[in-house]
CSV table of C-alpha atoms and ligand atoms in Angstrom, one decimal:
chain,number,residue,atom,x,y,z
J,1,MET,CA,0.0,0.0,0.0
J,2,SER,CA,1.4,3.4,-1.0
J,3,SER,CA,1.6,6.0,1.8
J,4,ARG,CA,2.1,8.9,-0.5
J,5,PRO,CA,-0.7,11.5,-0.3
J,6,ASN,CA,-3.0,11.1,-3.3
J,7,PRO,CA,-4.8,14.3,-4.1
J,8,LYS,CA,-7.6,12.5,-6.0
J,9,ARG,CA,-8.2,10.2,-3.1
J,10,PHE,CA,-8.1,13.1,-0.7
J,11,ARG,CA,-10.8,14.8,-2.6
J,12,LYS,CA,-13.0,11.7,-2.3
J,13,THR,CA,-12.6,11.5,1.5
J,14,VAL,CA,-15.6,12.2,3.7
J,15,GLY,CA,-13.5,14.7,5.7
J,16,PHE,CA,-12.8,16.8,2.5
J,17,ARG,CA,-16.4,16.6,1.3
J,18,LEU,CA,-17.7,17.6,4.7
J,19,THR,CA,-15.3,20.6,4.9
J,20,ALA,CA,-16.3,21.6,1.3
J,21,TRP,CA,-20.0,21.4,2.1
J,22,TYR,CA,-19.7,23.2,5.4
J,23,SER,CA,-17.6,26.0,3.9
J,24,GLY,CA,-19.8,26.3,0.8
J,25,ILE,CA,-23.0,26.6,2.9
J,26,PHE,CA,-21.2,29.1,5.2
J,27,ILE,CA,-20.0,31.3,2.3
J,28,LEU,CA,-23.4,31.2,0.5
J,29,SER,CA,-25.2,32.2,3.7
J,30,SER,CA,-22.7,35.0,4.3
J,31,VAL,CA,-23.2,36.3,0.7
J,32,PHE,CA,-27.0,36.1,1.1
J,33,LEU,CA,-26.8,38.0,4.4
J,34,PHE,CA,-24.6,40.6,2.9
J,35,SER,CA,-26.8,41.1,-0.2
J,36,PHE,CA,-29.9,41.4,1.9
J,37,SER,CA,-28.3,43.9,4.3
J,38,TYR,CA,-26.8,45.9,1.4
J,39,PHE,CA,-30.1,46.1,-0.4
J,40,TYR,CA,-31.9,47.0,2.8
J,41,ILE,CA,-29.4,49.7,3.9
J,42,SER,CA,-29.2,51.1,0.3
J,43,SER,CA,-32.9,51.4,-0.1
J,44,SER,CA,-33.4,52.9,3.4
J,45,LEU,CA,-30.8,55.6,2.7
J,46,LYS,CA,-32.3,56.3,-0.7
J,47,LYS,CA,-35.8,56.6,0.8
J,48,GLN,CA,-34.5,58.9,3.6
J,49,ALA,CA,-32.8,61.2,1.1
J,50,GLN,CA,-35.8,61.3,-1.3
J,51,GLU,CA,-38.1,62.1,1.6
J,52,ALA,CA,-35.9,65.1,2.5
J,53,ILE,CA,-35.8,66.3,-1.1
J,54,ALA,CA,-39.6,65.8,-1.5
J,55,SER,CA,-40.3,67.6,1.7
J,56,ARG,CA,-38.1,70.6,0.6
J,57,LEU,CA,-39.8,70.5,-2.8
J,58,SER,CA,-43.3,70.6,-1.4
J,59,GLU,CA,-42.3,73.4,1.0
J,60,LEU,CA,-40.9,75.5,-1.8
J,61,SER,CA,-43.8,74.7,-4.1
J,62,ALA,CA,-46.3,76.0,-1.5
J,63,LEU,CA,-44.2,79.1,-1.1
J,64,TYR,CA,-44.3,79.6,-4.9
J,65,GLN,CA,-48.1,79.4,-4.9
J,66,THR,CA,-48.3,82.3,-2.4
J,67,GLY,CA,-45.4,84.6,-3.4
J,68,GLY,CA,-43.9,83.4,-6.7
J,69,ILE,CA,-40.2,83.3,-7.5
J,70,GLU,CA,-39.5,86.3,-5.2
J,71,ALA,CA,-40.8,84.5,-2.2
J,72,ILE,CA,-38.6,81.5,-2.9
J,73,GLU,CA,-35.6,83.7,-3.5
J,74,ARG,CA,-36.2,85.5,-0.2
J,75,GLU,CA,-36.6,82.2,1.7
J,76,VAL,CA,-33.6,80.6,0.1
J,77,THR,CA,-31.2,83.5,0.7
J,78,GLY,CA,-32.4,83.5,4.3
J,79,TYR,CA,-31.3,79.8,4.5
J,80,LYS,CA,-27.6,80.4,4.6
J,81,LYS,CA,-27.2,77.0,6.2
J,82,PHE,CA,-28.1,75.4,2.8
J,83,GLU,CA,-24.7,76.5,1.6
J,84,ARG,CA,-22.8,74.7,4.3
J,85,LYS,CA,-24.1,71.7,6.1
J,86,ASP,CA,-27.0,70.3,4.1
J,87,PRO,CA,-26.8,71.9,0.6
J,88,PHE,CA,-29.7,71.6,-1.9
J,89,LEU,CA,-29.9,72.5,-5.6
J,90,ILE,CA,-32.9,74.6,-6.3
J,91,ARG,CA,-33.9,75.6,-9.8
J,92,ILE,CA,-37.0,77.1,-11.4
J,93,SER,CA,-37.1,76.7,-15.1
J,94,GLY,CA,-39.4,77.9,-17.8
J,95,PRO,CA,-41.2,75.9,-20.5
J,96,GLN,CA,-38.1,76.1,-22.8
J,97,ASN,CA,-35.8,74.9,-20.0
J,98,GLU,CA,-34.6,78.4,-19.4
J,99,THR,CA,-33.4,79.0,-15.9
J,100,PHE,CA,-35.2,81.6,-13.8
J,101,LEU,CA,-33.8,80.8,-10.5
J,102,LEU,CA,-30.8,78.7,-9.6
J,103,ILE,CA,-29.3,78.0,-6.2
J,104,LEU,CA,-26.3,75.9,-6.8
J,105,PRO,CA,-23.9,75.5,-3.9
J,106,SER,CA,-20.3,76.3,-4.8
J,107,GLN,CA,-19.0,72.7,-4.5
J,108,TRP,CA,-21.4,71.6,-7.4
J,109,MET,CA,-20.3,74.2,-9.9
J,110,GLU,CA,-19.1,71.5,-12.3
J,111,PHE,CA,-22.7,70.3,-12.8
J,112,ASP,CA,-24.4,71.6,-15.9
J,113,VAL,CA,-28.0,72.3,-14.8
J,114,ARG,CA,-29.1,72.7,-18.4
J,115,GLU,CA,-29.0,69.0,-18.6
J,116,LEU,CA,-32.0,69.0,-16.3
J,117,GLN,CA,-34.7,68.6,-19.0
J,118,ASP,CA,-38.3,69.4,-18.4
J,119,ILE,CA,-39.3,66.0,-17.4
J,120,ALA,CA,-41.9,66.9,-14.8
J,121,SER,CA,-45.3,65.5,-15.7
J,122,GLY,CA,-48.5,66.5,-14.0
J,123,SER,CA,-48.5,67.3,-10.3
J,124,SER,CA,-46.5,64.2,-9.3
J,125,ILE,CA,-42.8,64.3,-8.5
J,126,THR,CA,-40.4,63.0,-11.2
J,127,TRP,CA,-36.9,61.8,-10.3
J,128,THR,CA,-33.8,62.2,-12.3
J,129,TYR,CA,-30.0,62.1,-11.8
J,130,LEU,CA,-27.5,64.8,-12.8
J,131,ARG,CA,-23.9,63.4,-13.4
J,132,GLY,CA,-21.0,65.6,-12.3
J,133,GLY,CA,-18.0,66.4,-14.6
J,134,ASN,CA,-15.7,63.8,-12.9
J,135,GLY,CA,-18.3,61.1,-13.4
J,136,LYS,CA,-18.2,60.1,-9.8
J,137,ASP,CA,-20.6,62.5,-8.0
J,138,SER,CA,-24.2,62.8,-9.0
J,139,LEU,CA,-27.2,64.8,-7.8
J,140,GLU,CA,-30.6,63.2,-7.3
J,141,VAL,CA,-33.2,65.7,-8.5
J,142,ALA,CA,-36.9,65.9,-7.9
J,143,SER,CA,-39.0,67.9,-10.4
J,144,ILE,CA,-42.6,69.1,-10.1
J,145,ARG,CA,-44.7,71.2,-12.5
J,146,LEU,CA,-45.9,74.4,-10.9
J,147,SER,CA,-49.3,76.0,-11.6
J,148,ASP,CA,-48.0,78.4,-14.4
J,149,ASP,CA,-46.1,75.7,-16.5
J,150,TYR,CA,-42.8,76.5,-14.7
J,151,VAL,CA,-40.9,73.6,-13.2
J,152,LEU,CA,-39.5,73.5,-9.7
J,153,GLN,CA,-36.4,71.3,-9.2
J,154,VAL,CA,-34.8,70.4,-5.9
J,155,GLY,CA,-31.7,68.2,-5.8
J,156,LYS,CA,-29.2,66.8,-3.3
J,157,SER,CA,-25.9,65.0,-3.7
J,158,ILE,CA,-25.8,61.2,-3.3
J,159,GLU,CA,-22.2,61.3,-2.3
J,160,ASP,CA,-22.8,60.7,1.4
J,161,ARG,CA,-25.0,57.7,0.6
J,162,GLU,CA,-22.4,56.3,-1.8
J,163,ARG,CA,-19.7,56.8,0.8
J,164,ILE,CA,-21.6,54.8,3.4
J,165,LEU,CA,-22.3,52.0,0.9
J,166,SER,CA,-18.7,51.8,-0.3
J,167,HIS,CA,-17.5,51.6,3.3
J,168,PHE,CA,-20.0,48.8,3.8
J,169,ARG,CA,-18.7,47.0,0.7
J,170,ARG,CA,-15.1,47.4,1.6
J,171,ASN,CA,-15.7,46.2,5.2
J,172,PHE,CA,-17.7,43.3,3.9
J,173,LEU,CA,-14.9,42.2,1.6
J,174,VAL,CA,-12.4,42.2,4.6
J,175,ILE,CA,-14.9,40.4,6.8
J,176,ALA,CA,-15.8,37.9,4.0
J,177,ALA,CA,-12.1,37.0,3.5
J,178,LEU,CA,-11.8,36.4,7.2
J,179,LEU,CA,-15.1,34.4,7.3
J,180,ILE,CA,-14.0,32.2,4.4
J,181,ALA,CA,-10.7,31.4,6.1
J,182,PHE,CA,-12.6,30.7,9.3
J,183,ALA,CA,-15.2,28.6,7.4
J,184,PHE,CA,-12.4,26.4,5.9
J,185,ALA,CA,-10.5,26.1,9.1
J,186,GLY,CA,-13.6,25.5,11.2
J,187,GLY,CA,-15.0,23.0,8.7
J,188,ALA,CA,-11.8,21.1,8.5
J,189,PHE,CA,-11.5,21.1,12.3
J,190,LEU,CA,-15.1,19.9,12.8
J,191,ALA,CA,-14.8,17.2,10.1
J,192,PHE,CA,-11.5,16.0,11.7
J,193,ARG,CA,-13.1,15.9,15.1
J,194,ALA,CA,-16.3,14.3,14.0
J,195,LEU,CA,-14.6,11.6,12.0
J,196,ARG,CA,-12.0,10.7,14.7
J,197,PRO,CA,-14.0,7.7,15.9
J,198,ILE,CA,-14.4,6.5,12.3
J,199,ARG,CA,-10.6,6.7,11.9
J,200,HIS,CA,-10.2,4.7,15.1
J,201,ILE,CA,-12.6,2.1,13.9
J,202,ILE,CA,-10.7,1.8,10.6
J,203,SER,CA,-7.4,1.2,12.4
J,204,ALA,CA,-9.1,-1.3,14.7
J,205,VAL,CA,-10.5,-3.2,11.7
J,206,ARG,CA,-7.0,-3.2,10.2
J,207,LEU,CA,-5.5,-4.7,13.4
J,208,ALA,CA,-8.4,-7.2,13.8
J,209,SER,CA,-8.0,-8.4,10.2
J,210,SER,CA,-4.3,-9.0,10.9
J,211,GLY,CA,-5.3,-11.3,13.8
J,212,ARG,CA,-5.2,-8.8,16.7
J,213,MET,CA,-8.7,-9.6,18.1
J,214,ASP,CA,-7.8,-7.9,21.5
J,215,THR,CA,-7.8,-4.5,19.8
J,216,ARG,CA,-10.4,-2.0,20.9
J,217,VAL,CA,-11.6,1.4,19.7
J,218,PRO,CA,-11.0,4.2,22.3
J,219,SER,CA,-14.3,5.2,23.8
J,220,THR,CA,-15.6,8.7,22.7
J,221,ASP,CA,-17.4,9.4,26.0
J,222,THR,CA,-20.3,10.9,24.0
J,223,ASP,CA,-23.9,9.9,23.8
J,224,ASP,CA,-24.2,10.4,20.1
J,225,GLU,CA,-24.5,8.0,17.2
J,226,LEU,CA,-20.7,7.6,16.7
J,227,GLY,CA,-20.3,6.9,20.4
J,228,GLU,CA,-23.0,4.2,20.1
J,229,LEU,CA,-21.3,2.8,17.0
J,230,VAL,CA,-17.9,2.6,18.9
J,231,THR,CA,-19.6,0.9,21.9
J,232,LEU,CA,-21.4,-1.6,19.6
J,233,PHE,CA,-18.2,-2.2,17.5
J,234,ASN,CA,-16.2,-2.9,20.7
J,235,GLN,CA,-18.9,-5.3,21.9
J,236,MET,CA,-18.8,-7.0,18.5
J,237,LEU,CA,-15.0,-7.3,18.7
J,238,LYS,CA,-15.2,-8.7,22.3
J,239,ARG,CA,-17.9,-11.2,21.2
J,240,ILE,CA,-15.7,-12.4,18.2
J,241,GLU,CA,-12.7,-12.6,20.5
J,242,THR,CA,-14.7,-14.7,23.0
J,243,LEU,CA,-16.0,-17.0,20.2
J,244,ILE,CA,-12.5,-17.5,18.8
J,245,GLU,CA,-11.1,-18.3,22.3
J,246,GLY,CA,-14.1,-20.5,22.9
J,247,MET,CA,-13.5,-22.4,19.7
J,248,ARG,CA,-9.8,-22.8,20.5
J,249,ASP,CA,-10.7,-24.1,24.0
J,250,SER,CA,-13.4,-26.5,22.6
J,251,LEU,CA,-10.9,-27.8,20.1
J,252,ASP,CA,-8.4,-28.4,22.9
J,253,ASN,CA,-11.0,-30.1,25.1
J,254,VAL,CA,-12.4,-32.3,22.3
J,255,ALA,CA,-8.9,-33.4,21.4
J,256,HIS,CA,-8.1,-34.1,25.0
J,257,ASP,CA,-11.4,-35.9,25.7
J,258,LEU,CA,-11.2,-38.0,22.6
J,259,ARG,CA,-7.7,-39.2,23.2
J,260,THR,CA,-8.7,-41.9,25.7
J,261,PRO,CA,-11.7,-43.4,23.8
J,262,MET,CA,-9.7,-43.3,20.6
J,263,THR,CA,-6.8,-45.2,22.2
J,264,ARG,CA,-9.2,-47.7,23.6
J,265,PHE,CA,-10.7,-48.0,20.1
J,266,ARG,CA,-7.3,-48.7,18.6
J,267,GLY,CA,-6.5,-51.2,21.4
J,268,ILE,CA,-9.6,-53.2,20.7
J,269,ALA,CA,-8.7,-53.4,17.0
J,270,GLU,CA,-5.1,-54.3,17.7
J,271,MET,CA,-6.2,-57.1,20.1
J,272,ALA,CA,-8.5,-58.5,17.4
J,273,LEU,CA,-5.7,-58.5,14.8
J,274,ARG,CA,-3.4,-60.3,17.2
J,275,SER,CA,-6.1,-63.0,18.0
J,276,ASP,CA,-5.0,-65.1,15.0
J,277,LYS,CA,-8.1,-64.5,13.0
J,278,ASP,CA,-10.4,-66.3,15.6
J,279,PRO,CA,-13.8,-65.3,14.1
J,280,ASN,CA,-15.5,-65.1,17.6
J,281,VAL,CA,-12.8,-62.8,19.0
J,282,CYS,CA,-13.0,-60.7,15.8
J,283,ARG,CA,-16.9,-60.5,16.1
J,284,GLU,CA,-16.6,-59.4,19.7
J,285,ALA,CA,-14.0,-56.8,18.8
J,286,LEU,CA,-16.2,-55.4,16.1
J,287,THR,CA,-19.2,-55.2,18.4
J,288,GLU,CA,-17.0,-53.4,21.0
J,289,CYS,CA,-15.7,-51.1,18.2
J,290,ILE,CA,-19.3,-50.2,17.2
J,291,GLU,CA,-20.2,-49.4,20.9
J,292,GLU,CA,-17.0,-47.4,21.3
J,293,SER,CA,-17.6,-45.4,18.2
J,294,GLU,CA,-21.2,-44.7,19.3
J,295,ARG,CA,-19.8,-43.5,22.6
J,296,ILE,CA,-17.3,-41.3,20.8
J,297,LEU,CA,-20.0,-39.9,18.5
J,298,ARG,CA,-22.2,-39.1,21.5
J,299,MET,CA,-19.3,-37.5,23.3
J,300,LEU,CA,-18.4,-35.5,20.3
J,301,ASN,CA,-22.0,-34.2,19.8
J,302,THR,CA,-22.4,-33.4,23.5
J,303,LEU,CA,-19.0,-31.6,23.6
J,304,MET,CA,-20.0,-29.5,20.5
J,305,ASP,CA,-23.4,-28.7,22.1
J,306,ILE,CA,-21.7,-27.6,25.3
J,307,SER,CA,-19.2,-25.4,23.4
J,308,GLU,CA,-21.9,-23.8,21.3
J,309,ALA,CA,-24.1,-23.1,24.4
J,310,GLU,CA,-21.2,-21.7,26.4
J,311,MET,CA,-20.1,-19.4,23.5
J,312,GLY,CA,-23.6,-18.2,23.0
J,313,ALA,CA,-23.6,-19.7,19.5
J,314,MET,CA,-26.2,-22.3,20.1
J,315,LYS,CA,-29.2,-21.9,17.8
J,316,LEU,CA,-32.3,-21.8,20.1
J,317,HIS,CA,-35.7,-22.2,18.6
J,318,LEU,CA,-37.5,-20.1,21.1
J,319,GLU,CA,-41.2,-20.5,21.6
J,320,ARG,CA,-43.7,-20.3,24.5
J,321,VAL,CA,-43.4,-23.6,26.3
J,322,ASN,CA,-45.5,-25.1,29.0
J,323,VAL,CA,-42.9,-26.6,31.4
J,324,CYS,CA,-45.5,-29.0,33.0
J,325,ASN,CA,-46.1,-30.7,29.6
J,326,ILE,CA,-42.4,-31.3,29.2
J,327,VAL,CA,-42.0,-32.7,32.7
J,328,GLU,CA,-45.0,-35.0,32.1
J,329,ASP,CA,-43.6,-36.2,28.8
J,330,ILE,CA,-40.3,-37.0,30.3
J,331,VAL,CA,-41.8,-38.9,33.3
J,332,ASP,CA,-43.9,-40.9,30.8
J,333,ALA,CA,-40.8,-41.7,28.8
J,334,TYR,CA,-38.8,-42.9,31.8
J,335,ILE,CA,-41.6,-44.5,33.9
J,336,TYR,CA,-40.8,-48.1,32.8
J,337,VAL,CA,-37.1,-47.7,33.5
J,338,ALA,CA,-38.0,-46.3,36.9
J,339,GLU,CA,-40.4,-49.2,37.6
J,340,ASP,CA,-37.7,-51.6,36.4
J,341,ARG,CA,-35.3,-50.2,39.0
J,342,GLY,CA,-37.9,-50.1,41.7
J,343,ILE,CA,-37.8,-46.3,42.0
J,344,ALA,CA,-41.0,-44.3,42.5
J,345,VAL,CA,-41.3,-41.1,40.5
J,346,HIS,CA,-43.7,-38.4,41.7
J,347,THR,CA,-44.5,-35.1,40.1
J,348,ARG,CA,-46.1,-31.9,41.4
J,349,PHE,CA,-46.6,-28.6,39.6
J,350,GLY,CA,-48.7,-25.5,39.5
J,351,LYS,CA,-50.8,-24.4,36.6
J,352,ASP,CA,-49.7,-22.7,33.4
J,353,LEU,CA,-46.0,-22.5,33.9
J,354,TRP,CA,-45.0,-20.9,30.7
J,355,VAL,CA,-41.5,-19.9,29.6
J,356,VAL,CA,-40.0,-18.8,26.4
J,357,ALA,CA,-37.5,-21.5,25.6
J,358,ASP,CA,-36.3,-24.1,23.1
J,359,SER,CA,-38.5,-27.0,24.0
J,360,THR,CA,-36.1,-29.7,22.6
J,361,ARG,CA,-33.3,-28.3,24.7
J,362,ILE,CA,-35.4,-28.1,27.9
J,363,TYR,CA,-36.5,-31.7,27.3
J,364,GLN,CA,-32.9,-32.7,26.9
J,365,ILE,CA,-31.7,-31.1,30.2
J,366,MET,CA,-34.7,-32.4,32.1
J,367,SER,CA,-34.1,-35.9,30.9
J,368,ASN,CA,-30.4,-35.6,31.8
J,369,LEU,CA,-31.4,-34.7,35.4
J,370,LEU,CA,-34.0,-37.5,35.6
J,371,GLU,CA,-31.5,-40.0,34.1
J,372,ASN,CA,-28.9,-39.1,36.7
J,373,ALA,CA,-31.4,-39.3,39.5
J,374,LEU,CA,-32.4,-42.8,38.3
J,375,LYS,CA,-28.7,-43.8,37.9
J,376,TYR,CA,-27.6,-42.7,41.3
J,377,THR,CA,-30.6,-43.7,43.4
J,378,PRO,CA,-30.8,-47.3,44.7
J,379,ARG,CA,-33.8,-49.6,44.4
J,380,GLY,CA,-36.7,-48.6,46.7
J,381,GLY,CA,-35.8,-44.9,46.3
J,382,ARG,CA,-38.0,-42.0,45.3
J,383,ILE,CA,-37.7,-39.2,42.8
J,384,ASP,CA,-39.8,-36.0,43.1
J,385,MET,CA,-40.0,-33.7,40.1
J,386,GLU,CA,-41.5,-30.3,40.9
J,387,ALA,CA,-42.2,-27.1,38.9
J,388,LYS,CA,-43.4,-23.8,40.3
J,389,SER,CA,-43.3,-20.1,39.7
J,390,ARG,CA,-41.2,-17.9,41.9
J,391,ASP,CA,-40.1,-14.3,41.5
J,392,ASN,CA,-40.5,-14.0,37.8
J,393,GLU,CA,-38.9,-17.4,37.3
J,394,ILE,CA,-40.0,-20.9,36.7
J,395,VAL,CA,-38.2,-23.2,39.1
J,396,ILE,CA,-37.9,-26.9,38.3
J,397,THR,CA,-36.5,-29.3,40.9
J,398,VAL,CA,-35.4,-32.9,40.6
J,399,LYS,CA,-35.1,-34.4,44.1
J,400,ASP,CA,-33.9,-38.0,44.7
J,401,THR,CA,-33.2,-40.2,47.7
J,402,GLY,CA,-30.0,-41.5,46.2
J,403,MET,CA,-26.3,-41.7,47.2
J,404,GLY,CA,-25.8,-37.9,47.4
J,405,ILE,CA,-22.7,-36.0,46.6
J,406,TYR,CA,-19.8,-35.1,49.0
J,407,GLU,CA,-19.5,-31.4,49.8
J,408,GLU,CA,-16.0,-31.0,48.2
J,409,GLU,CA,-17.3,-32.6,45.0
J,410,LEU,CA,-20.3,-30.3,44.7
J,411,PRO,CA,-18.6,-27.4,42.8
J,412,LYS,CA,-16.9,-29.8,40.4
J,413,ILE,CA,-19.9,-31.8,39.2
J,414,TRP,CA,-20.7,-29.1,36.6
J,415,ASP,CA,-17.3,-29.3,35.1
J,416,ARG,CA,-16.7,-30.9,31.7
J,417,SER,CA,-15.7,-34.6,32.0
J,418,TYR,CA,-15.9,-34.7,35.8
J,419,ARG,CA,-17.2,-37.9,37.3
J,420,GLY,CA,-17.7,-38.5,41.0
J,421,ASP,CA,-15.6,-41.2,42.6
J,422,GLN,CA,-18.6,-43.2,43.6
J,423,SER,CA,-20.2,-42.9,40.2
J,424,ARG,CA,-17.5,-44.7,38.2
J,425,SER,CA,-19.4,-48.0,38.4
J,426,GLN,CA,-22.2,-46.4,36.4
J,427,ALA,CA,-22.0,-45.7,32.7
J,428,GLY,CA,-21.5,-42.1,31.8
J,429,LEU,CA,-19.4,-39.5,30.0
J,430,GLY,CA,-19.2,-36.9,32.8
J,431,LEU,CA,-20.8,-34.4,30.4
J,432,GLY,CA,-24.5,-34.5,31.4
J,433,LEU,CA,-24.4,-31.7,34.0
J,434,SER,CA,-22.0,-29.5,32.0
J,435,LEU,CA,-24.6,-29.6,29.2
J,436,VAL,CA,-27.4,-28.8,31.6
J,437,LYS,CA,-25.6,-25.8,33.0
J,438,ALA,CA,-24.6,-24.5,29.5
J,439,ILE,CA,-28.1,-24.8,28.1
J,440,VAL,CA,-29.7,-23.2,31.1
J,441,GLN,CA,-27.3,-20.3,31.0
J,442,ALA,CA,-27.9,-19.9,27.2
J,443,HIS,CA,-31.6,-19.4,28.3
J,444,LYS,CA,-30.4,-16.8,30.8
J,445,GLY,CA,-31.3,-19.0,33.7
J,446,HIS,CA,-29.3,-20.5,36.5
J,447,VAL,CA,-28.7,-23.9,38.1
J,448,GLY,CA,-28.2,-25.1,41.7
J,449,VAL,CA,-27.7,-28.2,43.7
J,450,SER,CA,-27.9,-29.2,47.3
J,451,SER,CA,-27.0,-32.7,48.6
J,452,GLN,CA,-26.4,-34.8,51.6
J,453,PRO,CA,-24.2,-37.9,51.1
J,454,GLY,CA,-26.2,-41.0,51.6
J,455,LYS,CA,-29.5,-39.2,51.8
J,456,GLY,CA,-30.1,-37.7,48.4
J,457,SER,CA,-29.6,-34.7,46.1
J,458,THR,CA,-31.8,-31.9,44.8
J,459,PHE,CA,-31.0,-30.3,41.5
J,460,THR,CA,-32.7,-26.9,40.6
J,461,ILE,CA,-33.1,-25.2,37.3
J,462,ALA,CA,-34.5,-21.6,37.2
J,463,LEU,CA,-35.7,-20.2,33.9
J,464,PRO,CA,-36.7,-16.5,33.5
J,465,VAL,CA,-40.2,-15.7,32.5
J,466,THR,CA,-39.8,-13.4,29.5
J,467,ASP,CA,-42.3,-12.1,26.9
E,1,LIG,P1,-22.2,-38.7,34.5
E,1,LIG,O1,-23.5,-38.9,35.2
E,1,LIG,O2,-22.1,-39.2,33.2
E,1,LIG,O3,-21.0,-39.1,35.4
E,1,LIG,P2,-22.8,-35.9,34.9
E,1,LIG,O4,-22.2,-34.7,34.3
E,1,LIG,O5,-24.2,-36.1,34.6
E,1,LIG,O6,-21.9,-37.1,34.4
E,1,LIG,O7,-22.6,-35.9,36.4
E,1,LIG,C1,-21.3,-35.6,37.0
E,1,LIG,C2,-21.2,-36.2,38.4
E,1,LIG,O8,-22.1,-35.6,39.3
E,1,LIG,C3,-21.6,-37.6,38.4
E,1,LIG,O9,-20.4,-38.4,38.0
E,1,LIG,C4,-22.0,-37.8,39.8
E,1,LIG,O10,-20.8,-38.0,40.6
E,1,LIG,C5,-22.6,-36.5,40.2
E,1,LIG,N1,-24.1,-36.6,40.1
E,1,LIG,C6,-24.9,-36.2,39.2
E,1,LIG,N2,-26.2,-36.4,39.4
E,1,LIG,C7,-26.2,-37.0,40.6
E,1,LIG,C8,-27.3,-37.4,41.5
E,1,LIG,N3,-28.5,-37.3,41.1
E,1,LIG,N4,-26.9,-38.0,42.7
E,1,LIG,C9,-25.7,-38.1,43.0
E,1,LIG,N5,-24.6,-37.7,42.3
E,1,LIG,C10,-24.9,-37.1,41.1
């Protein structure tokens, strides 16, 4: 893999695209905001200036009605302030555009007022612009037709307005440059920060695919979607790690547990070969081989079941199951064996004990427990199978009056391949209780045992009542 930066690839990265989108939207919003403010300020200033001109125009037009040009002249020469702070252009022209009165402040001498044509129509104000000689400055002029066909014109420079707007434009350009730089930097920073968990996940996946299943993505300590993704991803890695370890352990256990029966298997075959082709010995050996292979097969299946259940990989066909029906079926199935061995089997259960479980597996573990009770209880004994509901659980007990278990053996009986010292005389693989525990735990339940040597044992299974 090449580590050189590839600009084409960089442009395709989510980080780059996020930054570009973020900056683009930021810049567009700024331009929109500027245009709106510019338009708003510009039209407000124009409206304000035109209102001032229109008010002066109507003032002077009223004066003209009462005293003619002389009245205006008198008024205007009294307004010395026009000249200085807030100058106005005032002109009265005749029908041929000849000027009868002209007040033109000294700073506007370059304007040619003859360019102001007779554009006034009716009694409404008409607006026009008079360009200065330098082409920069211009006057905004309002014209109105007076009663005797003369035209009154009042104008004002738009220089102040233009100055404010050009300041605004200049400042905006500076601010926009800063904003664009900020948008890029901010966008890149946000994209970098937001995508950090993704980068961590990518490197964790790289490590995991190279066999490092103990790798984990650093937690983001946030409650957002990426934080959830990281947590779920770590949980998945942990689960895969557990499964792989479980498979490795199972393989070790199976290899270890099969060694003895396979050696015995081979021993039987070798003995038969050495028996000088005596057909009876050979037949016996073949029968033993079949029995041994069946035992191995059973052992293999049980070991695989235990491993799957312990790793959480066992496929459970969950359904609503009435526990009483299963217990009854099992007792029916074993009742002849029990009678044969002179053991009485009693059942007691409440009504409607429903759990969500895999009925085949529940049947399997219950028969394991009953089989053990029958195996380890002497003739004349008694077995009680009970099922009841307790604290959101269905509790099933199998109680026998058998040989019991020594206290020091109690914790070991759930281990794989463990067989009690006193039980060696009975057939068994030492896997029955391991399977019971693994399946019950796969159903999120728990197991328990209490026993008194020589008096009997009570095995308990508790299954949660779930919807
Ligand atoms: P197995 O019965 O094939 O030996 P299990 O896993 O079923 O294997 O049981 C493990 C051990 O627990 C048995 O060897 C026995 O010592 C003890 N055990 C199980 N059930 C009973 C019981 N009902 N009474 C006494 N001992 C029991």
